[in-house]
PDB file of C-alpha atoms in Angstrom:
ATOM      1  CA  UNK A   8      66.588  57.334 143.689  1.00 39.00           C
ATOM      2  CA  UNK A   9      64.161  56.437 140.915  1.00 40.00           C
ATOM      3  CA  UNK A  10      60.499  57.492 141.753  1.00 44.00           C
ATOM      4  CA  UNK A  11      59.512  56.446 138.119  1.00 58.00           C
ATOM      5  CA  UNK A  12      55.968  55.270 137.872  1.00 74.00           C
ATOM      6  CA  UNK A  13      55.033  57.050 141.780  1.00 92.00           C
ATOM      7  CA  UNK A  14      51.547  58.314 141.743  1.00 95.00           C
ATOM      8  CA  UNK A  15      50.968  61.713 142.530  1.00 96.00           C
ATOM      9  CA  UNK A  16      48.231  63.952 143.778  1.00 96.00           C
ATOM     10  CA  UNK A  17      47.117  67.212 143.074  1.00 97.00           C
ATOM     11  CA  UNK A  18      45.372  70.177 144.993  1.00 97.00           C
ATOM     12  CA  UNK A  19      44.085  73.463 143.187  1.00 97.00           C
ATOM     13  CA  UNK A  20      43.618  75.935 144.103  1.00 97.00           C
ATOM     14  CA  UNK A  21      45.932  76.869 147.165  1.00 98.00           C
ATOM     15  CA  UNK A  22      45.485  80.884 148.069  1.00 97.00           C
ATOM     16  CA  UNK A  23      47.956  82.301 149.000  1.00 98.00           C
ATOM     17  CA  UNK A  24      47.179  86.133 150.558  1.00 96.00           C
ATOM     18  CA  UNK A  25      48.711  88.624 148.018  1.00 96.00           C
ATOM     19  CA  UNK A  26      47.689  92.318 149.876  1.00 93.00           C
ATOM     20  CA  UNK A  27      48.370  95.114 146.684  1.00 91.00           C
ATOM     21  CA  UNK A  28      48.388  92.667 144.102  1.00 95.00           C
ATOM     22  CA  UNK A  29      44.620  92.875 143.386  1.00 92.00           C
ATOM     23  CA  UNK A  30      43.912  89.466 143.581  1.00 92.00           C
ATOM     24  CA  UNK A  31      45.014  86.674 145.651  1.00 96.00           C
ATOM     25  CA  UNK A  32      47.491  84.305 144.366  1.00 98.00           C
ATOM     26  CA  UNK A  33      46.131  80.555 142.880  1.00 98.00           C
ATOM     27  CA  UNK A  34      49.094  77.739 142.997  1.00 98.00           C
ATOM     28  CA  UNK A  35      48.291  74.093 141.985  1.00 98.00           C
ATOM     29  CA  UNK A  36      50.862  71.530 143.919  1.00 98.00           C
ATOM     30  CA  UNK A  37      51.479  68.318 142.686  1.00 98.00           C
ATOM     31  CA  UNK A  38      53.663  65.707 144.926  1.00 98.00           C
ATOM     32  CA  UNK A  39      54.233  62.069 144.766  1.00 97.00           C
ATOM     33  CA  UNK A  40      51.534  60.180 147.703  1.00 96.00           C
ATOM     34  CA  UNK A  41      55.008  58.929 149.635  1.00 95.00           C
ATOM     35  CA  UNK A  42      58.730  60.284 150.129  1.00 95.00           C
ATOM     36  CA  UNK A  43      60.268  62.527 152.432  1.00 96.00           C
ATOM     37  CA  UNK A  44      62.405  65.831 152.153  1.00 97.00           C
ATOM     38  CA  UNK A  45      61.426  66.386 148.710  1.00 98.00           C
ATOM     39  CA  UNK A  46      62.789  69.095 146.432  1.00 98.00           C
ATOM     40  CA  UNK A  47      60.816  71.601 145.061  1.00 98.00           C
ATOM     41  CA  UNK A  48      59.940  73.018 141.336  1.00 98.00           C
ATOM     42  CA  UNK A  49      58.267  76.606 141.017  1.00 98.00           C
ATOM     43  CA  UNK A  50      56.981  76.605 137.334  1.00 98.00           C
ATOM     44  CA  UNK A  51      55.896  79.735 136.042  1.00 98.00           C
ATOM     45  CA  UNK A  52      53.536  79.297 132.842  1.00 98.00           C
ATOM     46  CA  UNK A  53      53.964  80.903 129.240  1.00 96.00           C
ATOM     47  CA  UNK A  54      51.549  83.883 128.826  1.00 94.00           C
ATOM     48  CA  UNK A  55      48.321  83.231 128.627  1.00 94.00           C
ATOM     49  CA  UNK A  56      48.535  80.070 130.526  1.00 95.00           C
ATOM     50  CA  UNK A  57      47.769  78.962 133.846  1.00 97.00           C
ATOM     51  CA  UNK A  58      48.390  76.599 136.899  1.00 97.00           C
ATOM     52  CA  UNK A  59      46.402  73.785 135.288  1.00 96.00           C
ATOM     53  CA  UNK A  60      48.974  73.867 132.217  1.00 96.00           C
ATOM     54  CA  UNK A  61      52.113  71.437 131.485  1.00 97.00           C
ATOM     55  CA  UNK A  62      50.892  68.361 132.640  1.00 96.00           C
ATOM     56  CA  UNK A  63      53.324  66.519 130.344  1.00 96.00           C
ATOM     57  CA  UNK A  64      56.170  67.929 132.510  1.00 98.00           C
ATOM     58  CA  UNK A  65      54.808  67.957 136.124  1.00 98.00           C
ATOM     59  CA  UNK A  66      53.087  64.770 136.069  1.00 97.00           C
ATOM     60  CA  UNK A  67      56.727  63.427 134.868  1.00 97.00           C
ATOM     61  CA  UNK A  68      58.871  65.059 137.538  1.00 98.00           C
ATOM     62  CA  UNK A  69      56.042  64.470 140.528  1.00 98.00           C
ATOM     63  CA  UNK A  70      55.944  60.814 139.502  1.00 97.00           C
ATOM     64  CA  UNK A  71      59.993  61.172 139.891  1.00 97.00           C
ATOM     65  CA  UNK A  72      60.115  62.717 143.550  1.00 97.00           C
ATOM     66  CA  UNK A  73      59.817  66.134 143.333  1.00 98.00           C
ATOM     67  CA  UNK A  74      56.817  68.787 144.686  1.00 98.00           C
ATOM     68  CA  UNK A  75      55.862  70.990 142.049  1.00 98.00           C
ATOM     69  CA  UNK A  76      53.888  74.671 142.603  1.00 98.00           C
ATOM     70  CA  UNK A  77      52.280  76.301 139.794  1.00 98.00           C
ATOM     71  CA  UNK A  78      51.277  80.146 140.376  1.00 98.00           C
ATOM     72  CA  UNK A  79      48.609  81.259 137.478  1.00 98.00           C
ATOM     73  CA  UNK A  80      50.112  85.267 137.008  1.00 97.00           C
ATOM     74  CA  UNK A  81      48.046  87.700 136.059  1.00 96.00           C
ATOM     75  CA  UNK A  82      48.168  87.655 132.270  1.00 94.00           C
ATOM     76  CA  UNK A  83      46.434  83.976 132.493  1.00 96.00           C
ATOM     77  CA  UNK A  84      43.485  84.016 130.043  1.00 94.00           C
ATOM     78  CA  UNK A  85      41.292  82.886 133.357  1.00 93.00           C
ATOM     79  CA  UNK A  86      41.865  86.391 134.879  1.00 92.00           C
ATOM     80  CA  UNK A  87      41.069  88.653 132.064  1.00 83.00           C
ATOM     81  CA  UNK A  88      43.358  91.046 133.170  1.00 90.00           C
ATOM     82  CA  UNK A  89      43.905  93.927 129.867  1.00 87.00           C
ATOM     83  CA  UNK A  90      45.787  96.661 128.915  1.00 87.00           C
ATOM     84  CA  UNK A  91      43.459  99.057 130.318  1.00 90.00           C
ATOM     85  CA  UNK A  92      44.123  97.560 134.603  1.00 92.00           C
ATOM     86  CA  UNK A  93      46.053  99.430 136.023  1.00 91.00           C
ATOM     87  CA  UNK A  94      48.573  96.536 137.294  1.00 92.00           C
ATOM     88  CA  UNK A  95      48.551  95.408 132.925  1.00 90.00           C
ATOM     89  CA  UNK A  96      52.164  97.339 132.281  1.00 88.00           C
ATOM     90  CA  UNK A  97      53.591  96.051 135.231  1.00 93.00           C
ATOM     91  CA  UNK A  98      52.692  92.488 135.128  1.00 94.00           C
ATOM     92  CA  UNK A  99      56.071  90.915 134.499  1.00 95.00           C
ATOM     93  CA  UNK A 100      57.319  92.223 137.209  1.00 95.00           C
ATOM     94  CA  UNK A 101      54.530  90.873 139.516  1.00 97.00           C
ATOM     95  CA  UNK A 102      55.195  87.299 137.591  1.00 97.00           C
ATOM     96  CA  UNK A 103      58.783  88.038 139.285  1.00 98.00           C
ATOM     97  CA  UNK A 104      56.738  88.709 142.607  1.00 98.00           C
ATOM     98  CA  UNK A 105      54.531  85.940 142.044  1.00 98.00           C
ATOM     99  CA  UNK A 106      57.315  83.229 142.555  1.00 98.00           C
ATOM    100  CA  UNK A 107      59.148  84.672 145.253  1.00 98.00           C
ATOM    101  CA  UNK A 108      55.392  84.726 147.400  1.00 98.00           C
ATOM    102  CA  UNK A 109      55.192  81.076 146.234  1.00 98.00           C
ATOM    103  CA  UNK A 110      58.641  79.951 148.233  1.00 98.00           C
ATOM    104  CA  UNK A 111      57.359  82.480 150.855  1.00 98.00           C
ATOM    105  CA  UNK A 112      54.032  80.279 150.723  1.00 98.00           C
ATOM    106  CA  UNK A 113      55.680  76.674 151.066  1.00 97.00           C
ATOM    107  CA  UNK A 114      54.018  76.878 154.856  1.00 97.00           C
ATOM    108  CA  UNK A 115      50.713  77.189 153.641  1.00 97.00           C
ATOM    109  CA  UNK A 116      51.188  74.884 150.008  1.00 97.00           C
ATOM    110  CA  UNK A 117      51.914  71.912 152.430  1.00 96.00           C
ATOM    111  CA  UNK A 118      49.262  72.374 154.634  1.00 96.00           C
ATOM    112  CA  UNK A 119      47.069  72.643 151.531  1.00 96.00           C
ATOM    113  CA  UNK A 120      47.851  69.172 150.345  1.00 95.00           C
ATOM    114  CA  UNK A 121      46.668  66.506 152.756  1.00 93.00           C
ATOM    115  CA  UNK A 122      49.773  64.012 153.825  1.00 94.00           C
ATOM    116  CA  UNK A 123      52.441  67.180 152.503  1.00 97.00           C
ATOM    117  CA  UNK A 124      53.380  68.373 156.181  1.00 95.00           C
ATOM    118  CA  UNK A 125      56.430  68.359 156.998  1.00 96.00           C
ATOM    119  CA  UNK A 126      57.715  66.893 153.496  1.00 97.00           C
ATOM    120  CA  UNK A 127      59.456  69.715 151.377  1.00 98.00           C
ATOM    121  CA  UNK A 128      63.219  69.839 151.734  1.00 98.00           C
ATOM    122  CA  UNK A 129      63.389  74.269 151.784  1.00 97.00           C
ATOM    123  CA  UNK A 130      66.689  73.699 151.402  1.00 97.00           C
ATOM    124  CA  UNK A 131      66.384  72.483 147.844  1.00 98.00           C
ATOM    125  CA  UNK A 132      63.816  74.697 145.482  1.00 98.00           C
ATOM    126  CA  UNK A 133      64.028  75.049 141.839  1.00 98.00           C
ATOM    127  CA  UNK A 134      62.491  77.324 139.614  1.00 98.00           C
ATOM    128  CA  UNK A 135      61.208  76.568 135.855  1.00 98.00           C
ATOM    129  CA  UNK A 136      59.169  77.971 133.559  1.00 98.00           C
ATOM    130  CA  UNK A 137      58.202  78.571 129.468  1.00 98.00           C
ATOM    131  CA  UNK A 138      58.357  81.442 127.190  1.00 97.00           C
ATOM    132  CA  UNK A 139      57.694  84.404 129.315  1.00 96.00           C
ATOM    133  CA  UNK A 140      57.431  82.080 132.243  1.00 98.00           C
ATOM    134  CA  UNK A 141      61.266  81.243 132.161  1.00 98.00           C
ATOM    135  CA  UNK A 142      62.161  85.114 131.627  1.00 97.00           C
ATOM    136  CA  UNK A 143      60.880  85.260 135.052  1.00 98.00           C
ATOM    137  CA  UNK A 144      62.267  82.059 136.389  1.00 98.00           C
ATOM    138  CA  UNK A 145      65.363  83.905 135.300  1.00 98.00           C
ATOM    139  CA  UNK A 146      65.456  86.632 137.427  1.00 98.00           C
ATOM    140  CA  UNK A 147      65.206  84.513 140.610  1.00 98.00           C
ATOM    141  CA  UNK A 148      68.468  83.183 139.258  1.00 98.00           C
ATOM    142  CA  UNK A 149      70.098  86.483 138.513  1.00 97.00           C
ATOM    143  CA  UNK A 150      69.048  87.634 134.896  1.00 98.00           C
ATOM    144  CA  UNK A 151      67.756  90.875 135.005  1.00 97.00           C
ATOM    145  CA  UNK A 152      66.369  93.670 132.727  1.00 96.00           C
ATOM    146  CA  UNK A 153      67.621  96.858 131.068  1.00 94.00           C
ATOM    147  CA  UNK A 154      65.909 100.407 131.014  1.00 90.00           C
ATOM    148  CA  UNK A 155      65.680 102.241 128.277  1.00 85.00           C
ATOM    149  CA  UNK A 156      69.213 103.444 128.818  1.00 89.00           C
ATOM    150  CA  UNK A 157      70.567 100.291 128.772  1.00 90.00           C
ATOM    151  CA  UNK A 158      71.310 100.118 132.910  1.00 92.00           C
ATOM    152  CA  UNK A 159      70.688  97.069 135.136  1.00 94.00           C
ATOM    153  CA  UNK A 160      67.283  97.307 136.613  1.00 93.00           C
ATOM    154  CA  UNK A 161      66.967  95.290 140.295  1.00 94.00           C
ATOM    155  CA  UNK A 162      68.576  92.829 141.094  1.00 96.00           C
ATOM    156  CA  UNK A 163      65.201  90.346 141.492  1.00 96.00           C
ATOM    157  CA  UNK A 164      67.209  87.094 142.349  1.00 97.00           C
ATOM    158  CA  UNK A 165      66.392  84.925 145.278  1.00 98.00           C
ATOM    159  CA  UNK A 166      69.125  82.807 146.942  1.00 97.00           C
ATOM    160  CA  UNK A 167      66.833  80.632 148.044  1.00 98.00           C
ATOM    161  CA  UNK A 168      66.423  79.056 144.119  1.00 98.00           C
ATOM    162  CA  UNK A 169      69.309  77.112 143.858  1.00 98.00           C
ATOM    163  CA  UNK A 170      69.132  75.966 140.071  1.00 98.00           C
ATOM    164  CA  UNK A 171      66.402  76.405 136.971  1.00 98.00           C
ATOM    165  CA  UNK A 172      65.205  75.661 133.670  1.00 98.00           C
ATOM    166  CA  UNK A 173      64.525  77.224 131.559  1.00 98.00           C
ATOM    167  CA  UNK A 174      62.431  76.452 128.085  1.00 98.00           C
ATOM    168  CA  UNK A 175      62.077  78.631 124.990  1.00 98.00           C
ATOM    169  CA  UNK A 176      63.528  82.068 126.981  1.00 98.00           C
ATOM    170  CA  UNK A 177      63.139  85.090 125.493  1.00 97.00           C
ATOM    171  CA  UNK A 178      66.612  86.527 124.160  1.00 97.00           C
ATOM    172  CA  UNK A 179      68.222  90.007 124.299  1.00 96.00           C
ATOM    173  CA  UNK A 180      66.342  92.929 123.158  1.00 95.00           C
ATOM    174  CA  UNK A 181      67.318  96.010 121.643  1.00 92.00           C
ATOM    175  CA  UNK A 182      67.917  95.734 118.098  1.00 93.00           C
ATOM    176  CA  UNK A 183      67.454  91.881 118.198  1.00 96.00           C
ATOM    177  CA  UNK A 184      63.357  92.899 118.884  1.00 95.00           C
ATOM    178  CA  UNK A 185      60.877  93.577 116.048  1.00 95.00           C
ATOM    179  CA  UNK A 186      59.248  97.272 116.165  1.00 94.00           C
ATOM    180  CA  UNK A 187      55.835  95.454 117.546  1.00 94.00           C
ATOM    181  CA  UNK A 188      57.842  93.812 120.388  1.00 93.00           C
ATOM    182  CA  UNK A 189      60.223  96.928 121.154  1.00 91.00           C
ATOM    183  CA  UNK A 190      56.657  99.533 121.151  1.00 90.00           C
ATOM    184  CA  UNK A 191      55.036  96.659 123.621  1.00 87.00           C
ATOM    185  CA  UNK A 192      57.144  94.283 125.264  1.00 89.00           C
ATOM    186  CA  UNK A 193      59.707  96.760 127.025  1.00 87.00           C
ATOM    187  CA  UNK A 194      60.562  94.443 129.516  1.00 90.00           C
ATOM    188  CA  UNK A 195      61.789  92.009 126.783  1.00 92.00           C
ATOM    189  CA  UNK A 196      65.591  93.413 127.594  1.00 94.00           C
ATOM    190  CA  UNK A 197      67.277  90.989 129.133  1.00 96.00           C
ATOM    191  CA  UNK A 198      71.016  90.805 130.582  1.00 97.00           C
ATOM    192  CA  UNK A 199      71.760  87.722 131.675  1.00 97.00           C
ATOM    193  CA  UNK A 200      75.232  88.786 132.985  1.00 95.00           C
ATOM    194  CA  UNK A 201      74.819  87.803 136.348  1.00 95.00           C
ATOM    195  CA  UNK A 202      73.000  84.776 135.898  1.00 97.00           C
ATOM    196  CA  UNK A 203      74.805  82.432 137.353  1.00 95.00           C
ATOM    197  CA  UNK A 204      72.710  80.159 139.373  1.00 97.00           C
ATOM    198  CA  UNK A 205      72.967  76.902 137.362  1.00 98.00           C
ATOM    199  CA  UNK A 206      70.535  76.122 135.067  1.00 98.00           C
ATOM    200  CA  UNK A 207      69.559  74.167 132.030  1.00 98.00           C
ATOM    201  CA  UNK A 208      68.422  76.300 128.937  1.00 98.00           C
ATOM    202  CA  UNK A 209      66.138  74.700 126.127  1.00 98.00           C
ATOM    203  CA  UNK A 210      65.630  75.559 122.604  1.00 98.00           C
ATOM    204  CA  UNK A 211      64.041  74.182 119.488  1.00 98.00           C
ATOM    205  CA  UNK A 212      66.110  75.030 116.367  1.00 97.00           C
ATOM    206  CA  UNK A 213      62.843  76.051 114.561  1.00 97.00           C
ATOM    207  CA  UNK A 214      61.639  78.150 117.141  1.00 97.00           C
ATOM    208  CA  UNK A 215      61.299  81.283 115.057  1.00 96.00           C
ATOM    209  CA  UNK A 216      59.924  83.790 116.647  1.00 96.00           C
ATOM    210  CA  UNK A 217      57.745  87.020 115.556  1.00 93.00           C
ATOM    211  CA  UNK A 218      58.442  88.913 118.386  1.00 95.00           C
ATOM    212  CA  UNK A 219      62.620  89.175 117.366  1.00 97.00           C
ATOM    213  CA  UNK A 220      64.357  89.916 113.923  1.00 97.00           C
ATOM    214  CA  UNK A 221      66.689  87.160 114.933  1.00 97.00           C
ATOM    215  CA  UNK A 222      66.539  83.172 114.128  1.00 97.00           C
ATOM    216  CA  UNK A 223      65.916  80.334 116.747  1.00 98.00           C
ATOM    217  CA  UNK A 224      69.465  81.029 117.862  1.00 97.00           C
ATOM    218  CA  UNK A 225      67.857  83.913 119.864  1.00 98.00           C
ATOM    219  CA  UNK A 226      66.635  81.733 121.900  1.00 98.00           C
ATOM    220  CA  UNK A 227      69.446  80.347 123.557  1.00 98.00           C
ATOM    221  CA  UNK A 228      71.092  84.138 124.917  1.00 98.00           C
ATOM    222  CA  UNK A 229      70.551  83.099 128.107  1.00 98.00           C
ATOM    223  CA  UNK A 230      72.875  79.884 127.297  1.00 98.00           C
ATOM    224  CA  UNK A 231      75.371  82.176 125.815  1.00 97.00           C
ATOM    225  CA  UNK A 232      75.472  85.233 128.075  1.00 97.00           C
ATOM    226  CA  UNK A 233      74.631  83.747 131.418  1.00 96.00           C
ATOM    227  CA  UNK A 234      77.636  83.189 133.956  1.00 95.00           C
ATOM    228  CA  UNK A 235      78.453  80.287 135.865  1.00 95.00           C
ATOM    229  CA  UNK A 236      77.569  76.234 135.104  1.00 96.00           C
ATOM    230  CA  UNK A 237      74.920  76.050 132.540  1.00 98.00           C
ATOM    231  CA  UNK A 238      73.651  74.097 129.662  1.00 98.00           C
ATOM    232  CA  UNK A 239      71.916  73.826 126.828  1.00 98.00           C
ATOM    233  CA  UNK A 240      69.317  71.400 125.232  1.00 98.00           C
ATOM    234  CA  UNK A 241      68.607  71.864 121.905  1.00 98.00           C
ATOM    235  CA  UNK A 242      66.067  70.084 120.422  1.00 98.00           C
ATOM    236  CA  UNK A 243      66.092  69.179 116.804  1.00 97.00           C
ATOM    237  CA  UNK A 244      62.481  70.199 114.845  1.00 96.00           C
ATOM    238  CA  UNK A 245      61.140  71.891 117.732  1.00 96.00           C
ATOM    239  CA  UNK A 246      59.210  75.238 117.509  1.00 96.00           C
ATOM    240  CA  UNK A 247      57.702  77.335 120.634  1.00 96.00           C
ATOM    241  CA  UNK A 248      55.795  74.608 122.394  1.00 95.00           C
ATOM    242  CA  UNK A 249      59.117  72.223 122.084  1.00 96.00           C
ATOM    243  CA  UNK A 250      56.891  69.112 121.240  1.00 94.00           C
ATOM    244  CA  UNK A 251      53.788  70.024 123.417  1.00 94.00           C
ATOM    245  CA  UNK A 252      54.999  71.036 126.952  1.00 96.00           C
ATOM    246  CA  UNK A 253      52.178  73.272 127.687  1.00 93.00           C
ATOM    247  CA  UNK A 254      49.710  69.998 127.422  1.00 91.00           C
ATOM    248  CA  UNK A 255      48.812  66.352 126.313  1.00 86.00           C
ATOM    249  CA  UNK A 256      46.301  67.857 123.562  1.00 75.00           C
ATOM    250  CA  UNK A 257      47.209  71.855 123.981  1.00 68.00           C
ATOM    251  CA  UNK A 258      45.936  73.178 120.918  1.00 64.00           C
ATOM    252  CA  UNK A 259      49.118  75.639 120.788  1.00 71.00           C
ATOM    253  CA  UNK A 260      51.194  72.707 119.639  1.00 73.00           C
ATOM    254  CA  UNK A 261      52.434  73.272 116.129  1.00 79.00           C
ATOM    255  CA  UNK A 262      55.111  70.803 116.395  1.00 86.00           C
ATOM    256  CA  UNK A 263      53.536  67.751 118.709  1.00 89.00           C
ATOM    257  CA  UNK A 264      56.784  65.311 119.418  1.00 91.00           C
ATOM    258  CA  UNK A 265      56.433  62.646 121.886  1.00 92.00           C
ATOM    259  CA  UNK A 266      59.853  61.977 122.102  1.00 93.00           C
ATOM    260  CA  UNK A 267      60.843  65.520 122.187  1.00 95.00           C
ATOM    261  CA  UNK A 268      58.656  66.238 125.230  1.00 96.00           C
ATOM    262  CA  UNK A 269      60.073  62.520 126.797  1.00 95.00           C
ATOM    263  CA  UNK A 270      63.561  63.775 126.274  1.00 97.00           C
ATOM    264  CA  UNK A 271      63.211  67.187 127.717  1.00 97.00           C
ATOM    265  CA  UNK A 272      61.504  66.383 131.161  1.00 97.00           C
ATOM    266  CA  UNK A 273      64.090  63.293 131.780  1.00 97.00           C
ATOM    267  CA  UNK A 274      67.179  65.456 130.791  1.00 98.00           C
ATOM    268  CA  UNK A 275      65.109  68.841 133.148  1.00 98.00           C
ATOM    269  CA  UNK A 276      64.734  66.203 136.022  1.00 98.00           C
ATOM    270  CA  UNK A 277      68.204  65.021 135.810  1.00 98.00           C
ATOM    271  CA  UNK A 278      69.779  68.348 135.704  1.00 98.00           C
ATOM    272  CA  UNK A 279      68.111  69.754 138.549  1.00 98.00           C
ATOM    273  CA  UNK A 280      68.567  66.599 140.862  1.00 98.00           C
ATOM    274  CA  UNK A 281      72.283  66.879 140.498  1.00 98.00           C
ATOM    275  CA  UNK A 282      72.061  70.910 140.524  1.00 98.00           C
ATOM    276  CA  UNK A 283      70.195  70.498 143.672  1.00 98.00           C
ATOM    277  CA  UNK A 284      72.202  67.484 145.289  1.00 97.00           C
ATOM    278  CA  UNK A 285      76.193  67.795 144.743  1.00 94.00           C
ATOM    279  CA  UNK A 286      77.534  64.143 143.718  1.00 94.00           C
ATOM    280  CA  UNK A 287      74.011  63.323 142.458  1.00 95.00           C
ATOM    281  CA  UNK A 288      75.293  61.073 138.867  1.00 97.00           C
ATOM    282  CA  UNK A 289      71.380  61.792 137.560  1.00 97.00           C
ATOM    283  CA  UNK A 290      72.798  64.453 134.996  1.00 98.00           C
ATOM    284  CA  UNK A 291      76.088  62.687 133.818  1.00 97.00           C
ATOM    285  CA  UNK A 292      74.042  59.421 133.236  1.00 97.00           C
ATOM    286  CA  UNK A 293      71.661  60.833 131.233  1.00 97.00           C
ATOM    287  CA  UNK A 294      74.120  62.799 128.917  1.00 97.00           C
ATOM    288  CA  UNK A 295      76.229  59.516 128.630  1.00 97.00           C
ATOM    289  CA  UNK A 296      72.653  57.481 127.612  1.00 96.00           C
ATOM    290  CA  UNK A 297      71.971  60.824 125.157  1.00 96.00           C
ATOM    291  CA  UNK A 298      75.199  60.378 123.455  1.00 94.00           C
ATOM    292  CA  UNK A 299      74.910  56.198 122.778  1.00 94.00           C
ATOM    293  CA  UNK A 300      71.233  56.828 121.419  1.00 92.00           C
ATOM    294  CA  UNK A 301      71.038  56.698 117.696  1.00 91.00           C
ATOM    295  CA  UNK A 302      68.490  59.328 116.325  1.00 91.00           C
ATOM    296  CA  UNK A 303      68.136  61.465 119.408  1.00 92.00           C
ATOM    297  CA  UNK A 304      65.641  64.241 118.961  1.00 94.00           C
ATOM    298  CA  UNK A 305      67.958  66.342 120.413  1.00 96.00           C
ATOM    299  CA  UNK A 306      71.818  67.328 121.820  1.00 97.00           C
ATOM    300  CA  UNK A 307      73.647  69.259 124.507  1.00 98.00           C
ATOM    301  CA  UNK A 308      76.428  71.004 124.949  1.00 97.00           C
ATOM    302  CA  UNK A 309      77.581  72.551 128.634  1.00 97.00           C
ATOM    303  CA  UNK A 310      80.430  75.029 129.621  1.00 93.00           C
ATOM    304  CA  UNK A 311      81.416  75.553 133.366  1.00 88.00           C
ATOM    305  CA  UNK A 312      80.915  79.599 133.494  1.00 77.00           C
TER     306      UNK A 312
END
């Protein structure tokens, strides 16, 4: 069904209670003002950022039918939260926690949202997120990260997220990080082994970043290492902010693309509404229109597991 052009509405902020976590979680929801049993995108932001962010995408996939719930975590620059709190060291972990209290919250984001009762198909939930914020979309879908001694740490996954997306991840760590990132991003150690939840993996081939010794191929690990049906959008020209995801006039942008931005949130809303409904033809049509366009901004390649 194509919602394209739907207006949508907006509620911030929505509390949801968060006991030990020092302050109560803040979502925004977005929805489109009509349609039942709609799917559901948790977006977690890129560091810094917060629920207010990515307009560019969520007012794209509201307008297309789905209900989209943006938790600001605690390294948002509107929480001034340091590396001298106590909770600072820990805080991708409680990103991790942050979006599994969000699907546990669905109860409370509807009632938030006048005309959202009784609307939300549970059965269909998504997560997606940028930079950091799709390391920890990640674990919901199975990725998870390494100690110091190279082990497994928990298994954070939530069966409940059915398929994801995720833009500009983080790769592997280990010798692939710089000394700066290794000393204070220990968490940056990824295994994406038993990812195999479906998902849709985006990277700009000049997304160079300072944090790994690697190119912009580092970026697309999670593509490469994850199990199961996933793919991968590479976008041509695109550094860290893939065109300007993170906002219409985000001063982060360094490589503003229209069309790059266009292309990724039709190609993200077409993967996850055939991820999330088997049969769906959203995803095949929109490679087979990608592969007749002359000049694309970008290409995809997918392998099965």
């Amino acid at each position: 069904m194509d919602h394209s052009g739907m207006p949508v509405v907006s509620v911030r902020p929505v509390v949801l209670p968060a006991p030990g976590r020092g302050d109560d979680l803040q979502v925004r929801v977005s929805a489109p003002v009509s349609g039942d049993e709609l799917p559901v995108i948790v977006f977690s932001h890129g560091f810094g950022g917060s629920m207010d962010g990515y307009a560019p995408l969520v007012d794209h996939w509201a307008a297309n039918g789905f209900a989209v719930v943006q938790p600001t975590h605690l390294d948002s620059r509107t929480l001034s939260v340091g590396p001298d709190d106590p909770r600072y060291h820990d805080i991708w972990r409680i990103r991790v926690e942050d979006l599994v209290r969000t699907v546990d919250g669905l109860d409370l984001v509807e009632a938030a949202l006048p005309g959202l009762a009784g609307r939300l198909d549970r059965g269909r939930i998504a997560v997606a997120g940028h930079s950091w914020g799709a390391q920890s979309a990640s674990m919901l879908l199975g990725a998870r990260v390494l100690d110091a001694g190279g082990e497994p740490g928990p298994d954070l996954s939530d069966p409940r997220v059915r398929a994801g997306v995720l833009l500009a991840v983080p790769g592997t760590g280990g010798g692939d990080l710089t000394p700066f990132a290794a000393e204070h991003f220990p968490f940056m150690n990824p295994d994406f082994a038993a990812m195999a939840a479906p998902a849709l993996v985006v990277a700009g081939d000049k997304d160079q970043s300072a944090l790994s010794v690697r190119g912009p191929d580092w970026f697309t690990d999670a593509y490469r290492l994850g199990t199961g049906p996933k793919s991968l959008l590479t976008l041509f020209g695109a550094e860290h902010s893939l065109g300007g995801v993170s906002g219409y006039d985000s001063a982060e942008t360094t490589d503003e693309s229209p069309a790059r931005v266009a292309l990724l949130r039709r190609l993200a809303w077409a993967f996850l509404r055939s991820a999330l409904y088997p049969g769906e033809p959203a995803w095949s049509a929109a490679l087979a229109e990608l592969e007749k366009t002359a000049g694309a901004p970008g290409v995809v390649e997918s392998r099965a597991g």
